[in-house]
Short mmCIF file of C-alpha atoms in Angstrom, two decimals:
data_model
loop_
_atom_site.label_atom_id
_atom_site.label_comp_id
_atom_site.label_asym_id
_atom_site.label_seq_id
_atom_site.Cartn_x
_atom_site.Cartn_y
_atom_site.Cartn_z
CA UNK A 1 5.31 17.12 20.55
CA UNK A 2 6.96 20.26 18.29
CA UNK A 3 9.12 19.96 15.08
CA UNK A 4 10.38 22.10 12.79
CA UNK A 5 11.98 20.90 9.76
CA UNK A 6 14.03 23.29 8.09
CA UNK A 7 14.94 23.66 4.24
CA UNK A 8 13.01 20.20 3.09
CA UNK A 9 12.85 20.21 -0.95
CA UNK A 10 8.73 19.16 -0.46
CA UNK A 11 7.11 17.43 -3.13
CA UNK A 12 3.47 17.57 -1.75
CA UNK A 13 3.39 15.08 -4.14
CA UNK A 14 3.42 18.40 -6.35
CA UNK A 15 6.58 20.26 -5.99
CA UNK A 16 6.82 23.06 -3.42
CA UNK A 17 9.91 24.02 -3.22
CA UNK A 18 12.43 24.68 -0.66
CA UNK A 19 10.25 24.98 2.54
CA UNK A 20 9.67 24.64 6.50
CA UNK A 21 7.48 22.16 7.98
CA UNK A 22 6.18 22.91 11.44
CA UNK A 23 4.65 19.54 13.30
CA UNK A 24 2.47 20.01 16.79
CA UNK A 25 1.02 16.82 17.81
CA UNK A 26 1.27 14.75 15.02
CA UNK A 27 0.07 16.92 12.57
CA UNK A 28 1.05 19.59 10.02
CA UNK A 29 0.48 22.84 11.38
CA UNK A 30 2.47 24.82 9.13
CA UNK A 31 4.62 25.50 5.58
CA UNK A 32 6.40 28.67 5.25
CA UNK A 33 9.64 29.82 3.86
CA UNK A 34 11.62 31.29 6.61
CA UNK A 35 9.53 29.86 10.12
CA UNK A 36 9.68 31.40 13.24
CA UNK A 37 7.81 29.42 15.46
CA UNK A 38 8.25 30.41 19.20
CA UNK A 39 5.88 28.79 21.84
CA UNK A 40 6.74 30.05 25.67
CA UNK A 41 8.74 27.49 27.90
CA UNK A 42 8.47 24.65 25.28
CA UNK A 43 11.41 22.63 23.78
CA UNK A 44 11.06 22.79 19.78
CA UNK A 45 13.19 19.69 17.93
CA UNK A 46 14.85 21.16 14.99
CA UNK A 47 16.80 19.51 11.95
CA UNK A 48 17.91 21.39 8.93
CA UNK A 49 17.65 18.78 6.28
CA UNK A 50 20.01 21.43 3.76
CA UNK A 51 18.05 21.04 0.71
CA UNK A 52 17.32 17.41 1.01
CA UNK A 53 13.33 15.88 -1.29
CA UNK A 54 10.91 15.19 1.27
CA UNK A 55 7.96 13.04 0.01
CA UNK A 56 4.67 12.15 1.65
CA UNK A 57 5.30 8.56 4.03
CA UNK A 58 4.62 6.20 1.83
CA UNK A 59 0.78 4.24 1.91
CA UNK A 60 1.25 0.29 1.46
CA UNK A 61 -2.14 -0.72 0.40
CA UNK A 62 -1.27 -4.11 0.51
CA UNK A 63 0.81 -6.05 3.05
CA UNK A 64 0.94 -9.98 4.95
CA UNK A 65 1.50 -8.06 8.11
CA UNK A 66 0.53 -11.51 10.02
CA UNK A 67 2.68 -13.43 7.11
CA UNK A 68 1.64 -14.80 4.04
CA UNK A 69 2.10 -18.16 2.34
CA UNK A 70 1.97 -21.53 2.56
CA UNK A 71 2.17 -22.89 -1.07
CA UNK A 72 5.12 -25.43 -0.57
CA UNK A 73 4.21 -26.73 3.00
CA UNK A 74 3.50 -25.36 6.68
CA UNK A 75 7.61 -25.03 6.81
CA UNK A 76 6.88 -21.76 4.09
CA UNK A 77 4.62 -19.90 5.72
CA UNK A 78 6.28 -16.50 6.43
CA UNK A 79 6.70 -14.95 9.50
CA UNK A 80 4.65 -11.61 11.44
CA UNK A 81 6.26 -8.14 9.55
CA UNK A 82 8.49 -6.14 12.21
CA UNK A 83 7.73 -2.64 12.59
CA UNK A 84 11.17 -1.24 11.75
CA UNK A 85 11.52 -3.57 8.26
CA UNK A 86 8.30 -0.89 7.32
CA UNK A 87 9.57 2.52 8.46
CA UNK A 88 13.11 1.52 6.74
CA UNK A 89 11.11 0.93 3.72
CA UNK A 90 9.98 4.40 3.90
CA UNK A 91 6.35 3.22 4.63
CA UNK A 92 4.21 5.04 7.05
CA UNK A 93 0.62 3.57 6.32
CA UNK A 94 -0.01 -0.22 5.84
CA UNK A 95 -2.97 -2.29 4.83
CA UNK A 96 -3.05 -5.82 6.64
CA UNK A 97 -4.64 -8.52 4.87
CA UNK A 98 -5.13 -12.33 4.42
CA UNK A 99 -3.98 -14.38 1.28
CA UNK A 100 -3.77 -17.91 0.04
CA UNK A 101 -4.12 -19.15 3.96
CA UNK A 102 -7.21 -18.04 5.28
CA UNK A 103 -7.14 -21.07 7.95
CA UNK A 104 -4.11 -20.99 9.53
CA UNK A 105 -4.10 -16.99 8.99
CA UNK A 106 -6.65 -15.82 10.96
CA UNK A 107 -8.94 -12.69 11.10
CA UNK A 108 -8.76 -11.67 15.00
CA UNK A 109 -5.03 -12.24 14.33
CA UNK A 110 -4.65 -9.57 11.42
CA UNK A 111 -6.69 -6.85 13.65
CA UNK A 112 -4.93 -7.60 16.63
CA UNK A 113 -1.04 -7.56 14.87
CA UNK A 114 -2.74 -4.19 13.04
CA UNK A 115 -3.64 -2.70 16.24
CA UNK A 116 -0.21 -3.58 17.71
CA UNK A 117 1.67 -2.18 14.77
CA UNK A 118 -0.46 1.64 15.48
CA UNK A 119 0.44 1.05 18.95
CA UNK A 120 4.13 0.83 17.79
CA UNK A 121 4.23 3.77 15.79
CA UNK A 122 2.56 4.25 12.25
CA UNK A 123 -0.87 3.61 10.78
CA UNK A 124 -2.47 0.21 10.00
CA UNK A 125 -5.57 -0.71 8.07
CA UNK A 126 -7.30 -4.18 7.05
CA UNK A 127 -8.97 -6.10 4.91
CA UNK A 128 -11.79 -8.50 5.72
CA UNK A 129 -11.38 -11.93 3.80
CA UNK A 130 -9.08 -13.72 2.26
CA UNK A 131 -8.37 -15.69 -1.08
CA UNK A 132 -11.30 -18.13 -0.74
CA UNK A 133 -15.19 -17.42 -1.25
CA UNK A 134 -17.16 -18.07 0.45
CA UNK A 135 -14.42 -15.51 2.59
CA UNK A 136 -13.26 -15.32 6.52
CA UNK A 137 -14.67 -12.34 8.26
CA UNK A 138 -14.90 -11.03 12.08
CA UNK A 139 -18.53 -10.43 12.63
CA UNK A 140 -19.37 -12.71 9.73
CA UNK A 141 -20.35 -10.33 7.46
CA UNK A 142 -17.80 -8.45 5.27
CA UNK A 143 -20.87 -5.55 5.62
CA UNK A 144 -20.70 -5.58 9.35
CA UNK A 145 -17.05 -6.10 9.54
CA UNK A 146 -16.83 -2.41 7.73
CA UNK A 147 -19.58 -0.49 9.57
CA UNK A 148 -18.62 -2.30 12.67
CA UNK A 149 -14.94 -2.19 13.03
CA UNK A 150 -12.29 0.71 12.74
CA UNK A 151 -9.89 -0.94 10.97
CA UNK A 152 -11.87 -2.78 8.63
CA UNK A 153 -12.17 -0.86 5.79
CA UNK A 154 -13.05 -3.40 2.55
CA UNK A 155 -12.42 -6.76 1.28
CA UNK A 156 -9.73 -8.33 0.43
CA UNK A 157 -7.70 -10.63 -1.20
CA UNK A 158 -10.41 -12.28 -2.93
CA UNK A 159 -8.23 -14.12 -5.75
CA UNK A 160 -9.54 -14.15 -9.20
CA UNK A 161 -8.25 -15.89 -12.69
CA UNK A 162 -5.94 -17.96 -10.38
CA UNK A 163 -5.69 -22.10 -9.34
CA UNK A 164 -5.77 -21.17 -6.07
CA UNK A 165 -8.71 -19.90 -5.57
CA UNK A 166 -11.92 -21.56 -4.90
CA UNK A 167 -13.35 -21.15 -8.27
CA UNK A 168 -16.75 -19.98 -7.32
CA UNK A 169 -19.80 -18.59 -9.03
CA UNK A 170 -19.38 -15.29 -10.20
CA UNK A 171 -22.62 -13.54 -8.62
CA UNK A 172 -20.35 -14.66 -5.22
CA UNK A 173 -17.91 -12.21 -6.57
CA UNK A 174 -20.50 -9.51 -7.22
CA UNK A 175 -22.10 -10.35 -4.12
CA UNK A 176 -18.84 -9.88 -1.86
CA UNK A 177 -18.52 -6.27 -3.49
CA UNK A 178 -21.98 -5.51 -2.98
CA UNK A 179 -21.75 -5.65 0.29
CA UNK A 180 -18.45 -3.71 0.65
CA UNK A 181 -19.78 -0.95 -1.24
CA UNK A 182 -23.18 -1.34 0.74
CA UNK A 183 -20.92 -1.68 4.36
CA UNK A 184 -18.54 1.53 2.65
CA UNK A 185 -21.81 3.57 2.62
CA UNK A 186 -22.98 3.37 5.69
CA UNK A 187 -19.65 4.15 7.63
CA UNK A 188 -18.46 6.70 5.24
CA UNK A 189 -15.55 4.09 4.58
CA UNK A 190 -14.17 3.54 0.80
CA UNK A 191 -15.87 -0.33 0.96
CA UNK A 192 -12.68 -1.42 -1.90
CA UNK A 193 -12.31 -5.38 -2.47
CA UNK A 194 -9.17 -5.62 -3.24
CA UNK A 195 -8.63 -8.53 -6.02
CA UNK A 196 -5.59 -10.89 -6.13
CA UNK A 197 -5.35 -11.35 -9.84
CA UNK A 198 -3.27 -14.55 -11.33
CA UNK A 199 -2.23 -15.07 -14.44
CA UNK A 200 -5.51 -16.97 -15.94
CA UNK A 201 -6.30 -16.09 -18.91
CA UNK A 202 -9.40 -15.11 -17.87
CA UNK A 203 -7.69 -11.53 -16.48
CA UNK A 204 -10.05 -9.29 -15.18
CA UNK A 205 -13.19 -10.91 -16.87
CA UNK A 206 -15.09 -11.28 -13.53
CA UNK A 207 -14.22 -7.42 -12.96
CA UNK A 208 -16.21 -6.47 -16.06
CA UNK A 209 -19.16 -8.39 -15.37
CA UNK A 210 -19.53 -6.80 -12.31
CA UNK A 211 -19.73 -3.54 -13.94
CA UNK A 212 -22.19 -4.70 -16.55
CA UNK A 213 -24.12 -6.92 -14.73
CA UNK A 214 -24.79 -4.23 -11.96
CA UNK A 215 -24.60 -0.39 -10.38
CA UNK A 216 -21.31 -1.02 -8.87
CA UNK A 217 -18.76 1.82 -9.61
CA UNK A 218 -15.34 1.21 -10.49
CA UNK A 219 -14.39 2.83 -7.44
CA UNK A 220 -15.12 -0.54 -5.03
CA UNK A 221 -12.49 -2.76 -7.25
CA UNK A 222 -9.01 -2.71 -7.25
CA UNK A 223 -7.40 -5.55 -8.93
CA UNK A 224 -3.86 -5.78 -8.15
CA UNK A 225 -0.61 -8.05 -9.10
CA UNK A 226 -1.06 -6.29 -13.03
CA UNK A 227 2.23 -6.59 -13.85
CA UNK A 228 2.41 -9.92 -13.18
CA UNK A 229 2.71 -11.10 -16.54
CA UNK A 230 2.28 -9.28 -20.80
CA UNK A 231 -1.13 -10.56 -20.85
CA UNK A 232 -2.57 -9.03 -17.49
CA UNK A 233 -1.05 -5.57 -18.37
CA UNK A 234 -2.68 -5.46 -21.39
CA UNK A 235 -5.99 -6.04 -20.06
CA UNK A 236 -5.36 -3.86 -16.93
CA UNK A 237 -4.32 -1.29 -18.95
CA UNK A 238 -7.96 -1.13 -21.36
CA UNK A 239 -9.82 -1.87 -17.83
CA UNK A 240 -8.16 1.33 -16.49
CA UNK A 241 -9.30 3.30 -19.69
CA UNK A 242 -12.59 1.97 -19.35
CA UNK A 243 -12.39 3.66 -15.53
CA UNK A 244 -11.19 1.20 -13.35
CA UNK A 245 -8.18 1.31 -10.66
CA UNK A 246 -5.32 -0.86 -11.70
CA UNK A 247 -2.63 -1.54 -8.64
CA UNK A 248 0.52 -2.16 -9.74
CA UNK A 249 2.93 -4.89 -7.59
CA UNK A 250 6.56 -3.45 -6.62
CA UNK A 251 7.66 -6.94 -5.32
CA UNK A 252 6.87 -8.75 -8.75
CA UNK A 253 9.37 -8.11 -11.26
CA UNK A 254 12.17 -10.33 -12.88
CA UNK A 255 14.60 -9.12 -10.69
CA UNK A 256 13.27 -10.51 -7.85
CA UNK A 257 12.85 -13.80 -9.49
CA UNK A 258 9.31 -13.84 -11.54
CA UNK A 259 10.80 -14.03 -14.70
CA UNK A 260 7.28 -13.45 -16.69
CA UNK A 261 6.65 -10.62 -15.03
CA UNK A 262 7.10 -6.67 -16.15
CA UNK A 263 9.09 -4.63 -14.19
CA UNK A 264 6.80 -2.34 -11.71
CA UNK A 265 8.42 0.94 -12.88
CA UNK A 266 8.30 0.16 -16.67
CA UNK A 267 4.60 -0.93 -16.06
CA UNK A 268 3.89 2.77 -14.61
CA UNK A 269 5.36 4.07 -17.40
CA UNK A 270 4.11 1.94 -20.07
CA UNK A 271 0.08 3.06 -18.41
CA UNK A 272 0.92 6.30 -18.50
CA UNK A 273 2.37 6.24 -21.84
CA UNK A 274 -1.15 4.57 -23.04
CA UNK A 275 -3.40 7.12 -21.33
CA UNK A 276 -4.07 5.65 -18.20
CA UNK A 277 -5.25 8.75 -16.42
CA UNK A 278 -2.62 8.76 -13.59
CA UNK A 279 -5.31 8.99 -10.42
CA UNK A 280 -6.18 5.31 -11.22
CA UNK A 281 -2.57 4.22 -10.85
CA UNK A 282 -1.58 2.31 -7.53
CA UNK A 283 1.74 0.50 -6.28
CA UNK A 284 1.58 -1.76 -3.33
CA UNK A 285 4.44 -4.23 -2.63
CA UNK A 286 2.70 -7.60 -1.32
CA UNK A 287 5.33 -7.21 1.61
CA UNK A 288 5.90 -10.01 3.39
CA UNK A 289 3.84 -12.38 1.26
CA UNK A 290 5.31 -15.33 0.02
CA UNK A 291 6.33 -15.20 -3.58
CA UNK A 292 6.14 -19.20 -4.42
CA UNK A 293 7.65 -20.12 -8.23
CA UNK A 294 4.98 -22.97 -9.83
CA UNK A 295 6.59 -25.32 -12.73
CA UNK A 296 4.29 -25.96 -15.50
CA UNK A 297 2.53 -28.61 -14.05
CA UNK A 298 1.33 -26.17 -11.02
CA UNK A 299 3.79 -28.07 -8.43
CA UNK A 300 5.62 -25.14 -6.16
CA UNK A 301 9.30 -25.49 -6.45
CA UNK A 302 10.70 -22.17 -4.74
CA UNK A 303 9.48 -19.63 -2.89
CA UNK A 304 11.02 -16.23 -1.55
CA UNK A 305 9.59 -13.14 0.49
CA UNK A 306 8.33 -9.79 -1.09
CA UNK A 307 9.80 -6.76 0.12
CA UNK A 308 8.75 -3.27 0.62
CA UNK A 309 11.89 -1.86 -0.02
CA UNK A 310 10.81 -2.25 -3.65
CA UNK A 311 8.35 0.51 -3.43
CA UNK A 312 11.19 3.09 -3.14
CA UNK A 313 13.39 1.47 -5.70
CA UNK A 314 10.47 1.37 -8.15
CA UNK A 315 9.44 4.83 -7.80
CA UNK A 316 13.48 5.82 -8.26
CA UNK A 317 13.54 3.55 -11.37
CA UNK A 318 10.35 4.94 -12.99
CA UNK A 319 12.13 8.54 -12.44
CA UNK A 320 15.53 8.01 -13.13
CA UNK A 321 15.20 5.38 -15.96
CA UNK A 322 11.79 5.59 -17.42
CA UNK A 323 11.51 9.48 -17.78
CA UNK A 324 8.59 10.07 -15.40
CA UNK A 325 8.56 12.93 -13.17
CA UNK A 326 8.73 12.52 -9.33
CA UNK A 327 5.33 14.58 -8.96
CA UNK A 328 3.62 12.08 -11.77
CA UNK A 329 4.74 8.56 -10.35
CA UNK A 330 4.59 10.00 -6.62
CA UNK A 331 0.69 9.58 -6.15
CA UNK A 332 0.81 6.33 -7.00
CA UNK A 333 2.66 5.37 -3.68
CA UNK A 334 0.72 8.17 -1.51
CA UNK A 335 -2.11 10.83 -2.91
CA UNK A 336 -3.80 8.16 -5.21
CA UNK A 337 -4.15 5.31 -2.38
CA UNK A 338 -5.20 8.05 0.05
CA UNK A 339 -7.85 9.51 -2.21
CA UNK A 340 -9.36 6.16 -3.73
CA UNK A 341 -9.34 4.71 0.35
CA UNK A 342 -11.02 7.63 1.37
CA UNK A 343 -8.38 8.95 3.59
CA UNK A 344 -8.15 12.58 3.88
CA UNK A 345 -5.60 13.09 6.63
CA UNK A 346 -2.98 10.68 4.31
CA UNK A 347 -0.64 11.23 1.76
CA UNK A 348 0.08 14.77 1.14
CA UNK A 349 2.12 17.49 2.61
CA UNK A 350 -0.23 19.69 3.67
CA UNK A 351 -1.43 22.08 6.62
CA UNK A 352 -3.80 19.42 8.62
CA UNK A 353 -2.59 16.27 7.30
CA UNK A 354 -0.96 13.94 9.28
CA UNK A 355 2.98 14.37 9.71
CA UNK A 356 3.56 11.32 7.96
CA UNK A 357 7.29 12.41 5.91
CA UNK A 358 10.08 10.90 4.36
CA UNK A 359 13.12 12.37 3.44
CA UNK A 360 15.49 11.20 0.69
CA UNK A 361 18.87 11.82 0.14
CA UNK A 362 20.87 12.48 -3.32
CA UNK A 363 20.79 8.57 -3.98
CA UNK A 364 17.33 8.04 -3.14
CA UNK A 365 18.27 6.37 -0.09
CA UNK A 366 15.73 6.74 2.71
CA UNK A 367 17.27 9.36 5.18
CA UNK A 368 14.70 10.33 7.67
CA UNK A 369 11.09 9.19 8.42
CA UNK A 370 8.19 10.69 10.18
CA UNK A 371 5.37 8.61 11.29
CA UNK A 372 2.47 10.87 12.69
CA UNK A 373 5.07 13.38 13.71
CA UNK A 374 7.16 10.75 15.51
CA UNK A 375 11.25 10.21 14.00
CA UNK A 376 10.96 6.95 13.37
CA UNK A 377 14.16 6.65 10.81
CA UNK A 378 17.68 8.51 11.46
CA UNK A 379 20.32 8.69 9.22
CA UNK A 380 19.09 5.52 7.48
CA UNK A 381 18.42 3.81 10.43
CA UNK A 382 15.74 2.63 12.66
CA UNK A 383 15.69 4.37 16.22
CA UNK A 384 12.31 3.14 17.01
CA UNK A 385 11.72 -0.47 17.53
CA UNK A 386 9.13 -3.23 17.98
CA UNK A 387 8.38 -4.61 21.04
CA UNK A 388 9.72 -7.73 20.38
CA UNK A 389 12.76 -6.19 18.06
CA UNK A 390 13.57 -4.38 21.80
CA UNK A 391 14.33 -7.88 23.73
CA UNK A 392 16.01 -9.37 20.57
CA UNK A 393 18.31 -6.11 21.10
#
């Protein structure tokens, strides 16, 4: 019920200095040099974290929380994310969606897993849709599925530029974000489709028409998977000058085996460096999605499993090897998603936001993690569990 965290090193994402944090019930109640916080006949947990960075828990717009895949055969499909492989990751807020499988996936199953994963401990949003247009919904109507449900709060992952999608028309493009924005509106929701992008040459061509072919704002689009290949940052990086949102993948780089594909942190760097204003910078780590390896001819011939460890490791990377400072790249893992999704109880460190924290220690190894107020992470460890993770136990 009461925290207090002692001498955390806060980066709000904006550096703070060395600070306490008071929770009550799952929220921030206070920052102060020096607390004393005294509340008759209750117990008051206490850790002294001795100097230690403490960052906003990090938002995962973008996650196969049911599984993901399917490319190579039924025998690739990956399996339901556990709760603990997310708070390890230093993740406190995920984004369920649907990819390439929007059969076998199904939409009642992605609330229902989301719903179990908030009952487990941390925060969980989802998408309505999948890869294929004309796109899977709930009430069946990505409009309704927004003003109707909780959860639901845009579109997504309506693949673009890619062979696996379904190739449609593009006013079924403009049409699917029309009524996000429309369904966004009317529930005071941020109504974002969020756009698998492949590595057609086409790029983010069906993006711009949108733009020019109607009102839409920038602000319902995010086109993610940029860094996939040259080509696509290039393009992602004038689209983000020209005012779009570009989201950045931490689980597609050539170290975890997509050799065409530029390394997440040197991507944040190299948008920054071209004058990407940083707000319109996202990373999201496709965790637990399937990451299947095509030959030339299109056949799959390998696949592996994203992970959102990489978020961390990216954001260390972009700091320690690419020059940026922690309070620039920060936002793109917490502030920037929180702000663009309309989420003003997310991703800061700040009186009345939600106690969502992460502490790091010297190696920028996760230490601690707060979900909601709630120790989720100890000494590198999981101490909260899963249902299911409890009987494997």
């Amino acid at each position: 019920m009461f925290t207090l965290i002692r001498n955390a090193d806060i980066y709000a994402p904006k550096p703070l200095g060395v600070q306490d944090i008071f929770i009550a019930n799952g929220v921030i109640a206070a920052i102060g040099e020096k607390l004393d916080v005294r509340i008759a006949g209750v117990e008051i947990a206490e850790y002294d974290l001795e100097g230690r960075k403490v960052i906003p828990g990090l938002m995962d717009n973008h996650v196969h929380i049911t599984g993901g895949g399917g490319e190579g055969g039924f025998a690739t499909r990956t399996p339901e994310i556990q709760l603990s492989s997310i708070t390890t990751s230093g993740v406190t807020t995920v984004f369920g969606l649907l990819g390439t499988d929007g059969t076998t996936r199904s939409m009642p199953n992605l609330l229902a897993k989301a719903c179990a994963l908030e009952e487990e401990g941390i925060t969980t949003y989802i998408y309505s849709g999948a890869y294929q247009v004309p796109t899977p919904t709930l009430t069946g109507c990505i409009r309704d599925d927004i003003m109707l449900i909780h959860k639901v709060l845009g579109a997504g992952e309506i693949a673009i530029s890619d062979h696996r999608s379904s190739q449609p028309r593009y006013s079924l493009y403009r049409d699917i974000v029309a009524q996000a924005r429309v369904g966004g509106m009317l529930s005071n929701k941020a109504g974002v489709v969020d756009f698998h992008v492949g590595d057609g040459k086409r790029g983010l061509e069906p993006l711009r028409r949108i733009i020019a072919n109607s009102e839409i704002p920038y602000t319902n689009m995010l086109p993610t998977h940029i860094n996939r290949i040259g080509h696509l940052l290039d393009d992602a990086i004038a689209y983000a000058k020209e005012g779009g949102y570009v989201d950045i993948t931490s689980g597609v780089s050539p170290e975890t085996g997509s050799q065409a594909a530029i390394k997440p942190s040197q991507a944040i760097a190299r948008l920054l460096a071209e004058g990407v204003p940083a707000d319109h910078i996202l990373m999201s780590s496709d965790g637990n999605g399937s990451m299947p390896v095509f030959d030339e001819k299109g056949n799959n011939i390998g696949v592996g499993v994203a992970d959102q460890k990489t978020l961390l490791t990216e954001l260390r990377d972009a700091v320690l090897h690419e020059g940026c400072d922690l309070e620039t790249v920060l936002p793109v893992v917490t502030s920037n998603v929180a702000r663009l999704f309309k989420l003003p109880q997310k991703g800061e460190i700040r009186v009345g936001a939600d106690a969502d924290l992460a502490v790091l220690c010297s190696k920028w190894k996760l230490k601690k993690l707060w979900a909601k107020g709630r120790l989720m992470v100890d000494d590198g460890e999981p101490i909260v569990f899963g249902t299911y993770e409890k009987l494997k136990r």
